[in-house]
């Protein structure tokens, strides 16, 4: 397996996100929204990510090839939500996502982030398996009866047991 590293995102990385945010297969697995995304929307969302100083966003690299994105997004208190996408499909089902999550969890430990949660489609079995492999446990189901794209979401949580390190 190539070496997996995380690299902080920069403005020049927008093209990777534009490609992934327009991929219907990826959108169906993540947001479930299949409407076209305009260049303006992509630029607006991407630069909002870059400017938010409470969150951590990284490109996932296999050796030096960019294959995806992983993040820690601050929600309430000291709780963070993680999100991951392996945007390059030839890297699916090979353990790259789980490896990237483990690296991210180590970063979270060093930052003193005690609890991390995520939301995943119950049908995204590949992602659920990777999350469980990394120590996430199922914590409940959240229902969205008015959302035709995603009527329910599986919630999973991870608790860092080590103290903040330098």
Short mmCIF file of N, CA and C in Angstrom, two decimals:
data_model
loop_
_atom_site.label_atom_id
_atom_site.label_comp_id
_atom_site.label_asym_id
_atom_site.label_seq_id
_atom_site.Cartn_x
_atom_site.Cartn_y
_atom_site.Cartn_z
N UNK A 1 0.85 -1.19 0.00
CA UNK A 1 0.00 0.00 0.00
C UNK A 1 0.89 1.24 0.00
N UNK A 2 0.57 2.19 -0.86
CA UNK A 2 1.33 3.45 -0.85
C UNK A 2 1.22 4.15 0.51
N UNK A 3 2.17 5.01 0.78
CA UNK A 3 2.15 5.78 2.02
C UNK A 3 1.00 6.79 1.96
N UNK A 4 0.17 6.81 3.01
CA UNK A 4 -0.95 7.74 3.10
C UNK A 4 -0.53 8.91 3.97
N UNK A 5 -0.74 10.12 3.46
CA UNK A 5 -0.45 11.33 4.23
C UNK A 5 -1.62 12.30 4.10
N UNK A 6 -1.70 13.20 5.06
CA UNK A 6 -2.71 14.26 5.03
C UNK A 6 -1.98 15.58 4.86
N UNK A 7 -2.50 16.41 3.96
CA UNK A 7 -1.90 17.72 3.67
C UNK A 7 -3.00 18.77 3.79
N UNK A 8 -2.71 19.82 4.55
CA UNK A 8 -3.69 20.90 4.72
C UNK A 8 -4.08 21.46 3.35
N UNK A 9 -5.38 21.72 3.16
CA UNK A 9 -5.82 22.22 1.86
C UNK A 9 -5.39 23.68 1.66
N UNK A 10 -5.22 24.01 0.37
CA UNK A 10 -4.81 25.36 -0.05
C UNK A 10 -5.72 25.80 -1.19
N UNK A 11 -5.72 27.10 -1.52
CA UNK A 11 -6.57 27.58 -2.62
C UNK A 11 -6.37 26.82 -3.94
N UNK A 12 -5.15 26.41 -4.21
CA UNK A 12 -4.87 25.71 -5.47
C UNK A 12 -5.53 24.33 -5.55
N UNK A 13 -6.08 23.84 -4.45
CA UNK A 13 -6.68 22.50 -4.42
C UNK A 13 -8.15 22.49 -4.85
N UNK A 14 -8.70 23.64 -5.20
CA UNK A 14 -10.12 23.75 -5.53
C UNK A 14 -10.54 22.80 -6.65
N UNK A 15 -9.69 22.57 -7.62
CA UNK A 15 -10.07 21.71 -8.76
C UNK A 15 -10.39 20.29 -8.34
N UNK A 16 -9.69 19.77 -7.33
CA UNK A 16 -10.01 18.42 -6.83
C UNK A 16 -11.44 18.39 -6.30
N UNK A 17 -11.79 19.40 -5.51
CA UNK A 17 -13.12 19.47 -4.92
C UNK A 17 -14.19 19.65 -5.99
N UNK A 18 -13.90 20.48 -6.98
CA UNK A 18 -14.86 20.69 -8.07
C UNK A 18 -15.18 19.37 -8.76
N UNK A 19 -14.16 18.58 -9.01
CA UNK A 19 -14.35 17.28 -9.66
C UNK A 19 -15.22 16.36 -8.79
N UNK A 20 -14.89 16.27 -7.51
CA UNK A 20 -15.62 15.36 -6.62
C UNK A 20 -17.04 15.84 -6.36
N UNK A 21 -17.23 17.14 -6.22
CA UNK A 21 -18.56 17.68 -5.92
C UNK A 21 -19.49 17.62 -7.12
N UNK A 22 -18.97 17.26 -8.27
CA UNK A 22 -19.82 17.10 -9.47
C UNK A 22 -20.05 15.64 -9.82
N UNK A 23 -19.45 14.74 -9.09
CA UNK A 23 -19.55 13.31 -9.36
C UNK A 23 -20.83 12.77 -8.72
N UNK A 24 -21.77 12.33 -9.55
CA UNK A 24 -23.08 11.89 -9.04
C UNK A 24 -22.97 10.68 -8.11
N UNK A 25 -22.06 9.77 -8.38
CA UNK A 25 -21.89 8.61 -7.50
C UNK A 25 -21.43 9.05 -6.12
N UNK A 26 -20.45 9.95 -6.07
CA UNK A 26 -19.96 10.45 -4.79
C UNK A 26 -21.03 11.24 -4.05
N UNK A 27 -21.77 12.07 -4.78
CA UNK A 27 -22.83 12.86 -4.15
C UNK A 27 -23.91 11.96 -3.56
N UNK A 28 -24.23 10.89 -4.26
CA UNK A 28 -25.26 9.98 -3.77
C UNK A 28 -24.82 9.29 -2.48
N UNK A 29 -23.53 8.97 -2.37
CA UNK A 29 -23.02 8.33 -1.16
C UNK A 29 -22.90 9.30 0.01
N UNK A 30 -22.70 10.57 -0.28
CA UNK A 30 -22.48 11.54 0.79
C UNK A 30 -23.74 12.35 1.06
N UNK A 31 -24.01 13.32 0.24
CA UNK A 31 -25.14 14.22 0.51
C UNK A 31 -26.46 13.69 -0.01
N UNK A 32 -26.41 12.90 -1.05
CA UNK A 32 -27.63 12.42 -1.66
C UNK A 32 -28.26 13.42 -2.62
N UNK A 33 -27.67 14.59 -2.72
CA UNK A 33 -28.20 15.63 -3.60
C UNK A 33 -27.57 15.46 -4.98
N UNK A 34 -28.39 15.36 -5.98
CA UNK A 34 -27.88 15.08 -7.32
C UNK A 34 -28.02 16.24 -8.28
N UNK A 35 -28.40 17.40 -7.78
CA UNK A 35 -28.54 18.56 -8.67
C UNK A 35 -27.16 19.06 -9.07
N UNK A 36 -27.05 19.64 -10.26
CA UNK A 36 -25.76 20.18 -10.70
C UNK A 36 -25.28 21.30 -9.77
N UNK A 37 -23.98 21.35 -9.56
CA UNK A 37 -23.38 22.37 -8.71
C UNK A 37 -22.64 23.35 -9.62
N UNK A 38 -22.96 24.60 -9.51
CA UNK A 38 -22.35 25.62 -10.38
C UNK A 38 -20.93 25.94 -9.93
N UNK A 39 -20.16 26.52 -10.84
CA UNK A 39 -18.80 26.97 -10.50
C UNK A 39 -18.84 27.97 -9.35
N UNK A 40 -19.84 28.84 -9.38
CA UNK A 40 -19.97 29.86 -8.33
C UNK A 40 -20.19 29.21 -6.96
N UNK A 41 -21.07 28.19 -6.92
CA UNK A 41 -21.34 27.49 -5.65
C UNK A 41 -20.09 26.77 -5.15
N UNK A 42 -19.37 26.14 -6.06
CA UNK A 42 -18.15 25.43 -5.69
C UNK A 42 -17.14 26.41 -5.10
N UNK A 43 -16.93 27.52 -5.78
CA UNK A 43 -15.97 28.53 -5.30
C UNK A 43 -16.39 29.05 -3.94
N UNK A 44 -17.66 29.37 -3.78
CA UNK A 44 -18.16 29.91 -2.51
C UNK A 44 -17.94 28.91 -1.37
N UNK A 45 -18.33 27.66 -1.57
CA UNK A 45 -18.21 26.65 -0.52
C UNK A 45 -16.75 26.35 -0.22
N UNK A 46 -15.94 26.20 -1.26
CA UNK A 46 -14.53 25.87 -1.06
C UNK A 46 -13.81 26.96 -0.26
N UNK A 47 -14.02 28.22 -0.62
CA UNK A 47 -13.33 29.29 0.09
C UNK A 47 -13.89 29.51 1.49
N UNK A 48 -15.15 29.14 1.72
CA UNK A 48 -15.69 29.17 3.09
C UNK A 48 -14.96 28.14 3.96
N UNK A 49 -14.66 26.98 3.38
CA UNK A 49 -13.88 25.96 4.09
C UNK A 49 -12.51 26.51 4.45
N UNK A 50 -11.85 27.11 3.48
CA UNK A 50 -10.50 27.64 3.72
C UNK A 50 -10.46 28.71 4.80
N UNK A 51 -11.48 29.53 4.86
CA UNK A 51 -11.48 30.68 5.78
C UNK A 51 -11.91 30.32 7.20
N UNK A 52 -12.53 29.17 7.40
CA UNK A 52 -13.00 28.80 8.73
C UNK A 52 -11.82 28.32 9.57
N UNK A 53 -11.52 29.04 10.63
CA UNK A 53 -10.36 28.72 11.47
C UNK A 53 -10.67 27.72 12.58
N UNK A 54 -11.94 27.32 12.74
CA UNK A 54 -12.31 26.35 13.77
C UNK A 54 -12.20 24.91 13.28
N UNK A 55 -12.13 24.73 11.97
CA UNK A 55 -12.16 23.39 11.37
C UNK A 55 -10.79 23.02 10.81
N UNK A 56 -10.63 21.73 10.56
CA UNK A 56 -9.39 21.20 9.98
C UNK A 56 -9.76 20.41 8.73
N UNK A 57 -9.18 20.79 7.59
CA UNK A 57 -9.45 20.12 6.32
C UNK A 57 -8.13 19.69 5.69
N UNK A 58 -8.10 18.44 5.23
CA UNK A 58 -6.88 17.89 4.65
C UNK A 58 -7.18 17.14 3.36
N UNK A 59 -6.23 17.22 2.43
CA UNK A 59 -6.25 16.33 1.28
C UNK A 59 -5.65 15.01 1.73
N UNK A 60 -6.17 13.93 1.21
CA UNK A 60 -5.60 12.61 1.45
C UNK A 60 -4.73 12.29 0.25
N UNK A 61 -3.48 11.91 0.53
CA UNK A 61 -2.56 11.59 -0.57
C UNK A 61 -2.05 10.15 -0.41
N UNK A 62 -2.06 9.43 -1.51
CA UNK A 62 -1.45 8.10 -1.59
C UNK A 62 -0.14 8.32 -2.31
N UNK A 63 0.95 8.16 -1.58
CA UNK A 63 2.26 8.65 -2.01
C UNK A 63 2.06 10.15 -2.25
N UNK A 64 2.14 10.64 -3.44
CA UNK A 64 1.93 12.08 -3.62
C UNK A 64 0.69 12.39 -4.45
N UNK A 65 -0.08 11.35 -4.79
CA UNK A 65 -1.30 11.54 -5.58
C UNK A 65 -2.48 11.87 -4.67
N UNK A 66 -3.18 12.95 -4.98
CA UNK A 66 -4.37 13.34 -4.21
C UNK A 66 -5.50 12.39 -4.54
N UNK A 67 -6.07 11.75 -3.48
CA UNK A 67 -7.15 10.79 -3.71
C UNK A 67 -8.43 11.14 -2.96
N UNK A 68 -8.38 12.12 -2.05
CA UNK A 68 -9.59 12.43 -1.30
C UNK A 68 -9.42 13.58 -0.33
N UNK A 69 -10.40 13.70 0.54
CA UNK A 69 -10.49 14.81 1.51
C UNK A 69 -11.03 14.26 2.82
N UNK A 70 -10.47 14.73 3.93
CA UNK A 70 -10.95 14.35 5.25
C UNK A 70 -10.94 15.61 6.12
N UNK A 71 -11.90 15.69 7.03
CA UNK A 71 -11.99 16.92 7.84
C UNK A 71 -12.46 16.64 9.25
N UNK A 72 -12.18 17.62 10.11
CA UNK A 72 -12.75 17.70 11.45
C UNK A 72 -13.45 19.05 11.50
N UNK A 73 -14.77 19.03 11.65
CA UNK A 73 -15.57 20.25 11.62
C UNK A 73 -16.15 20.48 13.02
N UNK A 74 -15.81 21.62 13.61
CA UNK A 74 -16.27 21.92 14.97
C UNK A 74 -17.78 22.16 14.97
N UNK A 75 -18.45 21.47 15.87
CA UNK A 75 -19.90 21.63 16.00
C UNK A 75 -20.21 22.35 17.30
N UNK A 76 -20.66 21.66 18.32
CA UNK A 76 -20.99 22.33 19.58
C UNK A 76 -19.99 21.95 20.67
N UNK A 77 -19.65 22.92 21.51
CA UNK A 77 -18.67 22.66 22.57
C UNK A 77 -17.35 22.25 21.97
N UNK A 78 -16.81 21.16 22.47
CA UNK A 78 -15.55 20.65 21.95
C UNK A 78 -15.78 19.37 21.15
N UNK A 79 -16.95 19.26 20.53
CA UNK A 79 -17.26 18.09 19.69
C UNK A 79 -17.01 18.44 18.23
N UNK A 80 -16.44 17.50 17.55
CA UNK A 80 -16.13 17.68 16.14
C UNK A 80 -16.78 16.56 15.34
N UNK A 81 -17.17 16.91 14.12
CA UNK A 81 -17.70 15.93 13.18
C UNK A 81 -16.62 15.66 12.15
N UNK A 82 -16.44 14.39 11.81
CA UNK A 82 -15.50 14.07 10.74
C UNK A 82 -16.26 13.71 9.48
N UNK A 83 -15.67 14.05 8.37
CA UNK A 83 -16.22 13.74 7.06
C UNK A 83 -15.05 13.29 6.18
N UNK A 84 -15.30 12.29 5.37
CA UNK A 84 -14.25 11.81 4.48
C UNK A 84 -14.86 11.46 3.14
N UNK A 85 -14.06 11.66 2.11
CA UNK A 85 -14.45 11.22 0.78
C UNK A 85 -13.18 10.76 0.07
N UNK A 86 -13.23 9.55 -0.45
CA UNK A 86 -12.16 9.09 -1.34
C UNK A 86 -12.72 9.38 -2.73
N UNK A 87 -12.26 10.46 -3.31
CA UNK A 87 -12.82 10.94 -4.56
C UNK A 87 -12.36 10.19 -5.79
N UNK A 88 -11.20 9.56 -5.69
CA UNK A 88 -10.66 8.81 -6.83
C UNK A 88 -11.07 7.34 -6.67
N UNK A 89 -12.00 6.90 -7.50
CA UNK A 89 -12.65 5.60 -7.32
C UNK A 89 -11.70 4.41 -7.42
N UNK A 90 -10.61 4.54 -8.14
CA UNK A 90 -9.70 3.39 -8.24
C UNK A 90 -9.02 3.09 -6.90
N UNK A 91 -9.19 3.99 -5.92
CA UNK A 91 -8.63 3.79 -4.59
C UNK A 91 -9.68 3.28 -3.59
N UNK A 92 -10.88 2.98 -4.06
CA UNK A 92 -11.93 2.45 -3.19
C UNK A 92 -11.63 1.00 -2.83
N UNK A 93 -12.11 0.58 -1.67
CA UNK A 93 -12.03 -0.81 -1.20
C UNK A 93 -10.60 -1.31 -1.03
N UNK A 94 -9.69 -0.41 -0.72
CA UNK A 94 -8.29 -0.82 -0.56
C UNK A 94 -7.71 -0.41 0.79
N UNK A 95 -8.55 0.14 1.67
CA UNK A 95 -8.09 0.51 3.01
C UNK A 95 -7.55 1.92 3.15
N UNK A 96 -7.58 2.69 2.07
CA UNK A 96 -7.03 4.05 2.13
C UNK A 96 -7.87 4.96 3.04
N UNK A 97 -9.17 4.82 2.98
CA UNK A 97 -10.04 5.63 3.83
C UNK A 97 -9.81 5.36 5.30
N UNK A 98 -9.74 4.08 5.67
CA UNK A 98 -9.50 3.72 7.07
C UNK A 98 -8.15 4.24 7.54
N UNK A 99 -7.15 4.12 6.70
CA UNK A 99 -5.81 4.62 7.06
C UNK A 99 -5.85 6.14 7.27
N UNK A 100 -6.52 6.87 6.39
CA UNK A 100 -6.62 8.32 6.52
C UNK A 100 -7.37 8.71 7.80
N UNK A 101 -8.42 7.97 8.13
CA UNK A 101 -9.17 8.25 9.35
C UNK A 101 -8.29 8.03 10.58
N UNK A 102 -7.51 6.96 10.58
CA UNK A 102 -6.62 6.70 11.72
C UNK A 102 -5.60 7.82 11.88
N UNK A 103 -5.05 8.31 10.79
CA UNK A 103 -4.11 9.44 10.86
C UNK A 103 -4.82 10.67 11.41
N UNK A 104 -6.05 10.91 10.94
CA UNK A 104 -6.82 12.06 11.42
C UNK A 104 -7.13 11.93 12.92
N UNK A 105 -7.46 10.73 13.38
CA UNK A 105 -7.77 10.53 14.80
C UNK A 105 -6.53 10.80 15.66
N UNK A 106 -5.35 10.45 15.16
CA UNK A 106 -4.11 10.76 15.88
C UNK A 106 -3.89 12.27 15.94
N UNK A 107 -4.19 12.97 14.84
CA UNK A 107 -4.09 14.44 14.85
C UNK A 107 -5.07 15.02 15.87
N UNK A 108 -6.28 14.48 15.90
CA UNK A 108 -7.29 14.96 16.85
C UNK A 108 -6.83 14.76 18.29
N UNK A 109 -6.20 13.64 18.55
CA UNK A 109 -5.66 13.37 19.89
C UNK A 109 -4.64 14.43 20.27
N UNK A 110 -3.73 14.72 19.35
CA UNK A 110 -2.69 15.73 19.61
C UNK A 110 -3.29 17.12 19.82
N UNK A 111 -4.43 17.38 19.19
CA UNK A 111 -5.11 18.67 19.34
C UNK A 111 -5.99 18.73 20.59
N UNK A 112 -6.12 17.59 21.28
CA UNK A 112 -6.94 17.55 22.49
C UNK A 112 -8.43 17.47 22.22
N UNK A 113 -8.82 16.95 21.07
CA UNK A 113 -10.23 16.81 20.72
C UNK A 113 -10.73 15.49 21.30
N UNK A 114 -11.62 15.54 22.31
CA UNK A 114 -12.01 14.32 23.01
C UNK A 114 -13.06 13.46 22.31
N UNK A 115 -14.01 14.08 21.62
CA UNK A 115 -15.09 13.30 21.00
C UNK A 115 -15.27 13.71 19.55
N UNK A 116 -15.43 12.70 18.73
CA UNK A 116 -15.64 12.92 17.30
C UNK A 116 -16.84 12.09 16.90
N UNK A 117 -17.70 12.67 16.09
CA UNK A 117 -18.84 11.91 15.60
C UNK A 117 -18.91 12.04 14.09
N UNK A 118 -19.74 11.22 13.50
CA UNK A 118 -19.97 11.30 12.06
C UNK A 118 -21.38 10.84 11.79
N UNK A 119 -21.84 11.18 10.61
CA UNK A 119 -23.13 10.72 10.12
C UNK A 119 -22.89 10.07 8.77
N UNK A 120 -23.49 8.92 8.56
CA UNK A 120 -23.28 8.16 7.34
C UNK A 120 -24.60 7.54 6.90
N UNK A 121 -24.76 7.41 5.60
CA UNK A 121 -25.94 6.73 5.09
C UNK A 121 -25.90 5.27 5.56
N UNK A 122 -27.00 4.73 6.07
CA UNK A 122 -27.01 3.34 6.53
C UNK A 122 -26.69 2.35 5.41
N UNK A 123 -26.87 2.76 4.16
CA UNK A 123 -26.59 1.88 3.02
C UNK A 123 -25.13 1.94 2.56
N UNK A 124 -24.35 2.85 3.13
CA UNK A 124 -22.94 2.99 2.73
C UNK A 124 -22.10 2.03 3.57
N UNK A 125 -22.24 0.74 3.29
CA UNK A 125 -21.61 -0.30 4.10
C UNK A 125 -20.09 -0.23 4.06
N UNK A 126 -19.53 0.16 2.94
CA UNK A 126 -18.07 0.28 2.81
C UNK A 126 -17.55 1.31 3.82
N UNK A 127 -18.21 2.44 3.92
CA UNK A 127 -17.79 3.49 4.86
C UNK A 127 -17.99 3.03 6.30
N UNK A 128 -19.12 2.41 6.60
CA UNK A 128 -19.39 1.95 7.97
C UNK A 128 -18.32 0.97 8.42
N UNK A 129 -17.94 0.05 7.54
CA UNK A 129 -16.89 -0.92 7.86
C UNK A 129 -15.57 -0.21 8.17
N UNK A 130 -15.22 0.79 7.38
CA UNK A 130 -13.97 1.54 7.61
C UNK A 130 -14.03 2.27 8.94
N UNK A 131 -15.18 2.89 9.25
CA UNK A 131 -15.31 3.63 10.51
C UNK A 131 -15.19 2.69 11.71
N UNK A 132 -15.83 1.53 11.63
CA UNK A 132 -15.75 0.57 12.73
C UNK A 132 -14.31 0.07 12.91
N UNK A 133 -13.62 -0.13 11.82
CA UNK A 133 -12.22 -0.56 11.86
C UNK A 133 -11.36 0.47 12.60
N UNK A 134 -11.76 1.73 12.56
CA UNK A 134 -11.01 2.82 13.19
C UNK A 134 -11.45 3.12 14.62
N UNK A 135 -12.43 2.37 15.13
CA UNK A 135 -12.85 2.56 16.51
C UNK A 135 -14.15 3.31 16.71
N UNK A 136 -14.84 3.68 15.64
CA UNK A 136 -16.13 4.34 15.77
C UNK A 136 -17.18 3.29 16.15
N UNK A 137 -18.12 3.69 16.99
CA UNK A 137 -19.22 2.79 17.34
C UNK A 137 -20.54 3.44 16.95
N UNK A 138 -21.50 2.60 16.59
CA UNK A 138 -22.83 3.10 16.22
C UNK A 138 -23.50 3.67 17.46
N UNK A 139 -24.07 4.85 17.33
CA UNK A 139 -24.68 5.49 18.50
C UNK A 139 -26.15 5.86 18.28
N UNK A 140 -26.69 5.57 17.12
CA UNK A 140 -28.10 5.84 16.90
C UNK A 140 -28.42 6.16 15.46
N UNK A 141 -29.69 6.35 15.21
CA UNK A 141 -30.18 6.70 13.88
C UNK A 141 -30.94 8.01 14.00
N UNK A 142 -30.67 8.90 13.07
CA UNK A 142 -31.35 10.19 13.04
C UNK A 142 -32.27 10.18 11.81
N UNK A 143 -33.53 10.51 12.00
CA UNK A 143 -34.49 10.46 10.90
C UNK A 143 -34.81 11.85 10.38
N UNK A 144 -34.90 11.94 9.07
CA UNK A 144 -35.26 13.17 8.37
C UNK A 144 -36.43 12.85 7.45
N UNK A 145 -37.65 12.73 7.97
CA UNK A 145 -38.78 12.29 7.16
C UNK A 145 -39.10 13.18 5.96
N UNK A 146 -38.73 14.44 6.01
CA UNK A 146 -39.02 15.35 4.90
C UNK A 146 -37.91 15.39 3.85
N UNK A 147 -36.82 14.69 4.11
CA UNK A 147 -35.69 14.70 3.18
C UNK A 147 -35.77 13.47 2.28
N UNK A 148 -36.17 13.65 1.03
CA UNK A 148 -36.32 12.51 0.13
C UNK A 148 -34.97 11.92 -0.29
N UNK A 149 -33.91 12.71 -0.21
CA UNK A 149 -32.59 12.21 -0.59
C UNK A 149 -31.96 11.36 0.52
N UNK A 150 -32.22 11.73 1.76
CA UNK A 150 -31.61 11.04 2.89
C UNK A 150 -32.59 10.99 4.06
N UNK A 151 -33.55 10.03 4.05
CA UNK A 151 -34.56 10.00 5.10
C UNK A 151 -34.03 9.59 6.48
N UNK A 152 -32.88 8.90 6.50
CA UNK A 152 -32.28 8.59 7.80
C UNK A 152 -30.77 8.50 7.68
N UNK A 153 -30.13 8.74 8.82
CA UNK A 153 -28.67 8.77 8.91
C UNK A 153 -28.24 7.95 10.11
N UNK A 154 -27.20 7.16 9.94
CA UNK A 154 -26.60 6.43 11.04
C UNK A 154 -25.58 7.33 11.71
N UNK A 155 -25.67 7.47 13.03
CA UNK A 155 -24.70 8.27 13.78
C UNK A 155 -23.67 7.32 14.39
N UNK A 156 -22.41 7.72 14.34
CA UNK A 156 -21.32 6.94 14.93
C UNK A 156 -20.43 7.90 15.72
N UNK A 157 -19.79 7.38 16.78
CA UNK A 157 -18.94 8.21 17.62
C UNK A 157 -17.62 7.53 17.92
N UNK A 158 -16.63 8.37 18.19
CA UNK A 158 -15.28 7.93 18.56
C UNK A 158 -14.85 8.78 19.74
N UNK A 159 -14.28 8.14 20.74
CA UNK A 159 -13.81 8.90 21.90
C UNK A 159 -12.31 8.72 22.04
N UNK A 160 -11.58 9.83 22.01
CA UNK A 160 -10.14 9.80 22.25
C UNK A 160 -9.91 9.61 23.73
N UNK A 161 -9.13 8.61 24.08
CA UNK A 161 -8.92 8.32 25.50
C UNK A 161 -7.61 8.90 26.03
N UNK A 162 -6.77 9.38 25.16
CA UNK A 162 -5.50 9.94 25.61
C UNK A 162 -5.62 11.44 25.80
N UNK A 163 -4.80 11.98 26.67
CA UNK A 163 -4.75 13.42 26.90
C UNK A 163 -4.06 14.09 25.72
N UNK A 164 -4.25 15.38 25.62
CA UNK A 164 -3.61 16.19 24.59
C UNK A 164 -2.09 16.05 24.68
N UNK A 165 -1.46 15.85 23.52
CA UNK A 165 0.00 15.75 23.47
C UNK A 165 0.55 16.89 22.65
N UNK A 166 1.84 17.11 22.77
CA UNK A 166 2.48 18.19 22.01
C UNK A 166 3.17 17.67 20.79
#
